[in-house]
Amino acid sequence: MNTTTTATPWPAASVLDGAYRKASWHLIPFIFVCYFFNYLDRVNVGFAKLEMLDALQLSNTVYGLGAGIFFIGYVLSGVPSNLILHKIGARRWIAVMMVAWGSLSACMLFVHNPVSFYVLRFFTGVAEAGFFPGMVLYFTHWFPAQKRGQVMALFMSAIPISGLVGGPLSGWMLQHFSAGQAGMAGWQWLFLLQGLPTVLLGVGVYFYLNDGISQAKWLSTEEKAAMQAALASDEKQRQANSTVGQSFADVVRNGNVWMLGVLYFCIQMGVYAINFWLPSIIKSLGFQSSVAVGWLSTIPYLCAAIFMVWAGRSADRRRERRWHVSLPMLMGFTGLMMAANFSSNVVVVMVGLSMATMGALAALAMFWSLPSAFLGSAAAAAGLALINSLGQIAGFVSPFLVGWIKDATQSTDTALYILSSVLLLGAILVLRVPAKLVNR
């Protein structure tokens, strides 16, 4: 009788699951905190606006242009920054970016006229450009496609959490420092106190992160081998699915990359309208206290944080990606329409803003499972950065459009109609992505 037994896959699966748990606990909380301050530094100008415009005699159009010009620098620098990250490693380049943009964000306290506002916002965008696409690329070095829906949702829940925590925090800072301590106004203290932690975290990145699995001393040899084998299998499938060549020219010529860039633009049009104008919309409902505006702004972000994590788990469990982007975008469309149509009803507007925030931010997180599912490793650095840069054009268009319409009509309703229509267009466009390309 032959007593030789064949090894079952369960021990390897157990090792792999344990390795993913270790990687998740080691990487995601720290990167989450980095992204929290990244987003806080990007959008805290929405709260600073409540005092800064009157203090500096700036119009809503100037604010909208200043808020949006950040993304001109961001778009111009996105692809080069990600290529540098791919060449020298995430740990070094992310550390440099965070120290640079944290310093520039803190320097916003020196703004004294429209030109200084525009210049600082532009160079902050340049400094920050590679962080987000770099982190998307970084996760592909650790987790296969079937794990990245939940990973991205957890990582990107930093966006609503930054609103959840940042709203009351920013409101408190504006009120607490309103007396002008040390000769600075509340909005100046806000930029300083929210920019400096990013600098410290940037230093921490250099010492804490690893560039890849092979450098992770906190993983055993067996766990490293299991994760590397899983990534090799994932890369093989990505290459089989990929319609994109290996060079940057191949990426630029690929129609799917451009379509996803347009889709990401549609999502970001809704996201940035919410991020930059939510405090002002709430204030227009009759709430004059910065603290009250801050606390009310937590409601949409709390709902979004819960919904994003649920959507990520659902997408991974069902191995379905397109509808997990399209349906949240329809929620965003419905929510913005409600906020525009019932602008005098506080309850309906808050429900609409909550739906819009839930839908737009969930779609934002779920979107990144689409390109990372078919872009091979050679094309990923350029492809992800190009898609992100195309989408971030919305960061310029959206706040400027809202500000211009607000000055022209004394209302944000028309702008909300336009932005909700863009979300509807995106919800339809995502269903044109071939399911077999992304559903893994």
Coordinates of C-alpha atoms in Angstrom, one line a residue:
M1 CA 0.0 0.0 0.0
N2 CA 1.4 3.4 -1.0
T3 CA 1.5 5.6 2.1
T4 CA 2.8 8.7 0.2
T5 CA 0.4 11.6 0.7
T6 CA -0.2 14.5 -1.5
A7 CA 0.1 17.9 0.2
T8 CA -3.2 19.8 0.2
P9 CA -3.4 23.5 -0.6
W10 CA -4.8 24.4 2.8
P11 CA -1.5 25.0 4.6
A12 CA -0.3 27.3 1.8
A13 CA -3.6 29.1 1.8
S14 CA -3.4 29.4 5.6
V15 CA 0.1 30.9 5.3
L16 CA -1.0 33.3 2.6
D17 CA -4.0 34.4 4.6
G18 CA -1.8 35.1 7.6
A19 CA 0.7 37.0 5.4
Y20 CA -2.1 39.2 4.0
R21 CA -3.3 39.9 7.5
K22 CA 0.2 40.9 8.6
A23 CA 0.7 43.1 5.5
S24 CA -2.7 44.7 6.0
W25 CA -2.1 45.6 9.7
H26 CA 1.5 46.7 9.0
L27 CA 0.8 48.9 5.9
I28 CA -2.8 50.1 5.8
P29 CA -3.1 51.9 9.1
F30 CA 0.1 53.9 8.6
I31 CA -0.7 54.7 4.9
F32 CA -4.2 55.5 6.0
V33 CA -2.9 58.2 8.4
C34 CA -0.6 59.6 5.6
Y35 CA -3.6 59.8 3.2
F36 CA -5.7 61.3 5.9
F37 CA -3.4 64.3 6.2
N38 CA -2.8 64.3 2.4
Y39 CA -6.5 64.9 1.9
L40 CA -6.9 67.2 4.8
D41 CA -4.1 69.4 3.4
R42 CA -5.7 69.4 0.0
V43 CA -9.2 70.4 1.0
N44 CA -8.8 72.4 4.3
V45 CA -8.9 75.5 2.1
G46 CA -12.7 74.8 2.0
F47 CA -12.8 75.6 5.7
A48 CA -10.2 78.4 5.6
K49 CA -12.4 80.0 3.0
L50 CA -15.0 80.7 5.7
E51 CA -12.7 83.4 7.1
M52 CA -10.0 83.9 4.5
L53 CA -12.1 85.4 1.8
D54 CA -13.4 88.3 4.0
A55 CA -10.0 88.8 5.6
L56 CA -8.2 89.1 2.2
Q57 CA -11.1 90.6 0.2
L58 CA -11.2 87.7 -2.2
S59 CA -14.2 86.7 -4.4
N60 CA -15.7 83.3 -4.8
T61 CA -14.3 83.2 -8.3
V62 CA -10.8 83.9 -7.0
Y63 CA -11.3 81.1 -4.4
G64 CA -12.6 78.7 -7.0
L65 CA -9.6 79.4 -9.2
G66 CA -7.1 79.1 -6.3
A67 CA -8.7 75.9 -5.1
G68 CA -8.6 74.5 -8.6
I69 CA -5.1 75.7 -9.7
F70 CA -3.7 73.2 -7.3
F71 CA -4.7 70.5 -9.9
I72 CA -2.9 72.2 -12.8
G73 CA 0.4 71.6 -11.0
Y74 CA -0.9 68.1 -10.0
V75 CA -1.8 67.1 -13.5
L76 CA 1.4 68.4 -15.0
S77 CA 3.6 66.5 -12.5
G78 CA 1.6 63.3 -12.0
V79 CA 3.2 61.0 -14.6
P80 CA 6.8 62.2 -14.1
S81 CA 6.4 61.8 -10.3
N82 CA 5.1 58.3 -10.6
L83 CA 7.9 57.3 -12.9
I84 CA 10.4 58.6 -10.4
L85 CA 8.7 56.6 -7.7
H86 CA 8.9 53.5 -9.9
K87 CA 12.6 54.1 -10.4
I88 CA 13.9 55.0 -7.0
G89 CA 11.3 53.2 -4.8
A90 CA 8.2 54.2 -2.9
R91 CA 9.8 54.8 0.5
R92 CA 12.2 57.5 -0.6
W93 CA 10.0 59.3 -3.0
I94 CA 6.8 59.3 -0.9
A95 CA 8.9 60.7 2.0
V96 CA 10.2 63.5 -0.2
M97 CA 6.7 64.4 -1.5
M98 CA 5.2 64.5 2.0
V99 CA 7.8 66.7 3.5
A100 CA 7.5 69.1 0.5
W101 CA 3.7 69.3 0.3
G102 CA 3.4 69.5 4.1
S103 CA 5.8 72.5 4.2
L104 CA 4.0 74.2 1.3
S105 CA 0.6 73.6 2.9
A106 CA 1.8 75.2 6.1
C107 CA 3.1 78.1 4.2
M108 CA -0.4 78.9 3.0
L109 CA -0.6 81.0 6.2
F110 CA 1.5 83.6 4.3
V111 CA -1.2 84.2 1.6
H112 CA -2.0 87.8 1.4
N113 CA -3.4 88.3 -2.2
P114 CA -4.7 86.3 -5.1
V115 CA -1.2 85.8 -6.7
S116 CA 0.3 84.3 -3.5
F117 CA -2.8 82.1 -3.2
Y118 CA -2.4 80.8 -6.7
V119 CA 1.4 80.3 -6.5
L120 CA 1.3 78.3 -3.3
R121 CA -1.7 76.2 -4.4
F122 CA 0.0 75.4 -7.7
F123 CA 3.3 74.2 -6.2
T124 CA 1.5 72.3 -3.5
G125 CA -0.2 70.4 -6.3
V126 CA 3.2 69.8 -8.0
A127 CA 4.6 68.4 -4.7
E128 CA 1.7 66.1 -4.0
A129 CA 1.1 64.8 -7.5
G130 CA 2.7 61.4 -7.3
F131 CA 1.4 60.4 -3.8
F132 CA -2.0 58.9 -4.7
P133 CA -1.2 57.1 -7.9
G134 CA 2.1 56.0 -6.2
M135 CA 0.1 54.4 -3.4
V136 CA -2.2 52.6 -5.9
L137 CA 1.0 51.3 -7.6
Y138 CA 2.5 50.4 -4.3
F139 CA -0.5 48.2 -3.3
T140 CA 0.0 46.2 -6.6
H141 CA 3.4 45.2 -5.2
W142 CA 1.8 43.6 -2.2
F143 CA -1.8 42.5 -2.9
P144 CA -3.3 40.7 -6.0
A145 CA -6.4 42.0 -7.8
Q146 CA -8.9 39.9 -5.8
K147 CA -7.7 41.6 -2.6
R148 CA -7.4 45.2 -3.8
G149 CA -11.1 46.2 -3.6
Q150 CA -11.2 46.0 0.2
V151 CA -7.6 47.3 0.5
M152 CA -8.4 50.3 -1.6
A153 CA -11.7 50.9 0.3
L154 CA -9.9 50.8 3.6
F155 CA -7.1 53.1 2.3
M156 CA -9.5 55.6 0.7
S157 CA -11.8 55.7 3.7
A158 CA -9.3 58.3 4.8
I159 CA -11.1 60.7 2.6
P160 CA -14.4 60.6 4.5
I161 CA -12.6 60.2 7.8
S162 CA -10.6 63.4 7.0
G163 CA -14.0 65.1 6.6
L164 CA -15.4 63.4 9.6
V165 CA -12.5 64.5 11.9
G166 CA -11.3 67.4 9.9
G167 CA -14.6 69.2 9.8
P168 CA -15.0 69.6 13.6
L169 CA -11.3 70.1 14.0
S170 CA -11.1 72.8 11.4
G171 CA -14.2 74.5 12.8
W172 CA -12.7 74.4 16.3
M173 CA -9.4 75.8 15.1
L174 CA -11.1 78.7 13.3
Q175 CA -13.1 79.6 16.5
H176 CA -10.4 78.9 19.0
F177 CA -7.8 81.1 17.2
S178 CA -10.3 83.7 16.1
A179 CA -8.8 86.2 18.7
G180 CA -5.6 86.3 16.6
Q181 CA -3.1 84.5 18.9
A182 CA 0.6 85.3 18.0
G183 CA -0.6 87.8 15.5
M184 CA -2.2 85.1 13.2
A185 CA -5.8 84.7 12.3
G186 CA -7.7 81.4 12.8
W187 CA -7.4 80.4 9.1
Q188 CA -3.6 80.9 9.3
W189 CA -3.3 78.6 12.4
L190 CA -5.4 76.1 10.5
F191 CA -2.9 75.8 7.6
L192 CA 0.0 75.7 10.0
L193 CA -1.3 73.1 12.4
Q194 CA -2.6 70.8 9.7
G195 CA 0.5 71.1 7.5
L196 CA 3.2 70.3 10.0
P197 CA 2.0 66.7 10.9
T198 CA 2.5 65.8 7.2
V199 CA 6.1 66.8 7.4
L200 CA 6.7 64.6 10.4
L201 CA 4.8 61.7 8.7
G202 CA 7.0 62.1 5.7
V203 CA 10.1 61.5 7.8
G204 CA 8.3 58.5 9.3
V205 CA 7.7 57.0 5.9
Y206 CA 11.4 56.8 5.2
F207 CA 12.0 54.6 8.2
Y208 CA 8.7 52.6 8.3
L209 CA 7.8 51.6 4.8
N210 CA 9.4 48.8 2.7
D211 CA 9.6 49.0 -1.0
G212 CA 8.5 45.4 -1.5
I213 CA 7.8 42.0 0.0
S214 CA 11.5 40.9 -0.1
Q215 CA 12.5 43.8 2.2
A216 CA 9.8 43.1 4.8
K217 CA 11.6 41.8 7.9
W218 CA 8.2 41.4 9.7
L219 CA 7.3 38.5 7.2
S220 CA 8.6 35.0 7.5
T221 CA 10.5 33.4 4.6
E222 CA 7.5 31.2 3.9
E223 CA 5.0 34.1 4.0
K224 CA 7.2 36.1 1.6
A225 CA 7.3 33.1 -0.8
A226 CA 3.5 32.7 -0.7
M227 CA 2.8 36.4 -1.4
Q228 CA 5.3 36.5 -4.2
A229 CA 3.9 33.5 -5.8
A230 CA 0.4 35.0 -5.6
L231 CA 1.6 38.2 -7.2
A232 CA 3.4 36.3 -9.9
S233 CA 0.1 34.5 -10.7
D234 CA -1.8 37.8 -10.7
E235 CA 0.8 39.4 -12.9
K236 CA 0.5 36.6 -15.4
Q237 CA -3.3 37.0 -15.6
R238 CA -2.9 40.8 -15.9
Q239 CA -0.6 40.3 -18.8
A240 CA -3.0 37.9 -20.4
N241 CA -5.9 40.4 -20.0
S242 CA -3.8 43.5 -20.9
T243 CA -4.5 45.4 -24.1
V244 CA -1.6 47.8 -23.2
G245 CA 2.0 47.4 -24.3
Q246 CA 5.0 47.9 -22.2
S247 CA 6.1 51.4 -23.1
F248 CA 4.8 54.8 -22.2
A249 CA 3.9 55.4 -25.9
D250 CA 1.8 52.2 -25.8
V251 CA -0.1 53.5 -22.7
V252 CA -0.8 56.8 -24.3
R253 CA -2.2 55.1 -27.5
N254 CA -4.5 52.7 -25.6
G255 CA -8.2 53.6 -25.8
N256 CA -9.1 51.9 -22.5
V257 CA -6.7 54.0 -20.6
W258 CA -8.2 57.2 -22.0
M259 CA -11.8 56.0 -21.4
L260 CA -10.9 55.2 -17.8
G261 CA -9.4 58.7 -17.5
V262 CA -12.6 60.3 -18.7
L263 CA -14.6 58.1 -16.3
Y264 CA -12.3 59.1 -13.4
F265 CA -12.9 62.8 -14.4
C266 CA -16.6 62.3 -14.1
I267 CA -16.3 60.8 -10.6
Q268 CA -13.9 63.5 -9.4
M269 CA -16.2 66.3 -10.6
G270 CA -18.7 65.2 -8.0
V271 CA -16.0 64.5 -5.3
Y272 CA -14.4 67.8 -5.5
A273 CA -17.6 69.7 -5.6
I274 CA -18.4 68.1 -2.2
N275 CA -15.0 68.5 -0.7
F276 CA -14.5 72.2 -1.5
W277 CA -18.1 73.4 -1.2
L278 CA -19.8 71.2 1.4
P279 CA -19.0 73.7 4.3
S280 CA -20.3 76.7 2.2
I281 CA -23.5 74.8 1.2
I282 CA -24.2 73.9 4.9
K283 CA -23.5 77.5 6.0
S284 CA -26.0 78.7 3.4
L285 CA -28.7 76.7 5.1
G286 CA -28.5 79.3 7.9
F287 CA -25.7 77.9 10.2
Q288 CA -23.3 80.7 10.9
S289 CA -21.1 79.1 13.6
S290 CA -17.9 77.5 12.2
V291 CA -18.2 74.8 14.8
A292 CA -21.8 74.0 13.8
V293 CA -20.8 73.8 10.2
G294 CA -17.9 71.5 11.1
W295 CA -20.1 69.1 13.1
L296 CA -22.8 69.0 10.4
S297 CA -20.3 68.3 7.7
T298 CA -19.4 65.0 9.6
I299 CA -22.8 63.5 8.8
P300 CA -22.2 62.9 5.0
Y301 CA -18.6 61.7 5.6
L302 CA -19.5 59.3 8.4
C303 CA -22.1 57.7 6.1
A304 CA -19.6 57.6 3.3
A305 CA -16.9 55.9 5.4
I306 CA -19.2 53.0 6.4
F307 CA -20.6 52.6 2.8
M308 CA -17.1 52.6 1.2
V309 CA -15.9 49.7 3.4
W310 CA -19.1 47.7 2.7
A311 CA -18.8 48.3 -1.0
G312 CA -15.1 47.2 -1.1
R313 CA -16.0 43.9 0.7
S314 CA -19.0 43.3 -1.6
A315 CA -16.9 43.9 -4.7
D316 CA -14.2 41.4 -3.6
R317 CA -16.7 38.8 -2.5
R318 CA -18.7 38.9 -5.7
R319 CA -15.6 39.4 -8.0
E320 CA -17.6 42.2 -9.6
R321 CA -16.2 45.7 -10.4
R322 CA -18.3 47.7 -12.9
W323 CA -21.7 47.8 -11.0
H324 CA -19.8 48.6 -7.8
V325 CA -18.7 51.8 -9.6
S326 CA -21.8 52.6 -11.6
L327 CA -24.5 52.2 -8.8
P328 CA -22.6 54.5 -6.3
M329 CA -22.3 57.1 -9.1
L330 CA -26.1 56.9 -9.6
M331 CA -26.4 57.5 -5.8
G332 CA -24.2 60.6 -6.2
F333 CA -26.4 61.9 -9.1
T334 CA -29.5 61.4 -7.0
G335 CA -28.1 63.1 -3.9
L336 CA -26.9 66.2 -5.8
M337 CA -30.2 66.6 -7.5
M338 CA -32.0 66.4 -4.1
A339 CA -29.7 69.1 -2.7
A340 CA -30.3 71.3 -5.7
N341 CA -34.1 70.8 -5.9
F342 CA -34.8 71.3 -2.2
S343 CA -32.2 73.9 -1.3
S344 CA -34.4 75.5 1.4
N345 CA -35.1 72.3 3.3
V346 CA -32.3 71.5 5.7
V347 CA -33.2 67.9 6.2
V348 CA -33.6 67.0 2.5
V349 CA -30.4 68.9 1.6
M350 CA -28.4 67.0 4.3
V351 CA -29.9 63.7 3.2
G352 CA -29.0 64.6 -0.4
L353 CA -25.5 65.6 0.5
S354 CA -25.0 62.4 2.5
M355 CA -26.2 60.3 -0.5
A356 CA -23.9 62.3 -2.9
T357 CA -20.9 61.9 -0.6
M358 CA -21.5 58.2 -0.1
G359 CA -21.9 57.6 -3.8
A360 CA -19.1 59.7 -5.1
L361 CA -16.5 58.5 -2.6
A362 CA -17.5 54.8 -2.9
A363 CA -17.2 55.1 -6.7
L364 CA -13.8 56.8 -6.3
A365 CA -12.5 53.9 -4.2
M366 CA -14.0 51.1 -6.4
F367 CA -12.8 52.8 -9.6
W368 CA -9.1 51.8 -8.9
S369 CA -9.9 48.1 -9.1
L370 CA -10.6 48.7 -12.9
P371 CA -7.2 49.8 -14.3
S372 CA -5.1 47.9 -11.8
A373 CA -6.8 44.6 -13.0
F374 CA -5.5 44.8 -16.5
L375 CA -2.4 47.1 -16.5
G376 CA 0.7 44.9 -16.4
S377 CA 3.5 46.0 -14.1
A378 CA 5.5 47.6 -16.8
A379 CA 2.6 49.8 -17.9
A380 CA 1.1 50.4 -14.4
A381 CA 3.4 53.2 -13.3
A382 CA 2.6 55.4 -16.4
G383 CA -1.0 54.1 -16.9
L384 CA -2.2 54.7 -13.3
A385 CA -0.5 58.2 -13.2
L386 CA -2.0 59.2 -16.6
I387 CA -5.5 58.1 -15.6
N388 CA -5.2 59.9 -12.3
S389 CA -3.9 63.0 -14.0
L390 CA -6.8 63.1 -16.4
G391 CA -9.3 62.7 -13.6
Q392 CA -7.7 65.4 -11.5
I393 CA -8.4 67.9 -14.2
A394 CA -11.8 67.9 -12.5
G395 CA -10.1 69.3 -9.4
F396 CA -9.6 72.5 -11.4
V397 CA -12.8 72.5 -13.3
S398 CA -15.2 71.6 -10.5
P399 CA -14.4 74.2 -7.8
F400 CA -13.8 77.0 -10.4
L401 CA -17.2 76.2 -12.0
V402 CA -19.0 76.2 -8.7
G403 CA -17.4 79.5 -7.6
W404 CA -18.1 81.2 -10.9
I405 CA -21.7 80.1 -10.9
K406 CA -22.1 81.1 -7.2
D407 CA -20.8 84.6 -8.0
A408 CA -23.0 84.9 -11.1
T409 CA -26.3 83.6 -9.6
Q410 CA -25.7 83.8 -5.8
S411 CA -26.6 80.1 -5.6
T412 CA -24.9 76.8 -6.1
D413 CA -28.0 75.0 -7.5
T414 CA -27.1 75.3 -11.2
A415 CA -23.7 74.0 -10.5
L416 CA -25.1 71.0 -8.6
Y417 CA -27.4 70.2 -11.6
I418 CA -24.3 70.3 -14.0
L419 CA -22.2 68.1 -11.7
S420 CA -24.9 65.6 -11.1
S421 CA -25.3 65.2 -14.8
V422 CA -21.6 64.5 -15.1
L423 CA -21.9 61.7 -12.5
L424 CA -24.8 60.3 -14.5
L425 CA -22.7 60.2 -17.6
G426 CA -19.9 58.4 -15.7
A427 CA -22.4 55.8 -14.4
I428 CA -23.3 55.0 -18.0
L429 CA -19.8 55.1 -19.3
V430 CA -18.4 52.6 -16.8
L431 CA -20.7 49.9 -18.1
R432 CA -18.8 50.2 -21.5
V433 CA -15.7 48.7 -19.8
P434 CA -15.6 45.0 -20.8
A435 CA -16.5 42.9 -17.8
K436 CA -14.0 40.1 -18.6
L437 CA -11.2 42.7 -18.4
V438 CA -11.8 43.8 -14.8
N439 CA -14.0 41.3 -12.9
R440 CA -11.5 39.5 -10.8

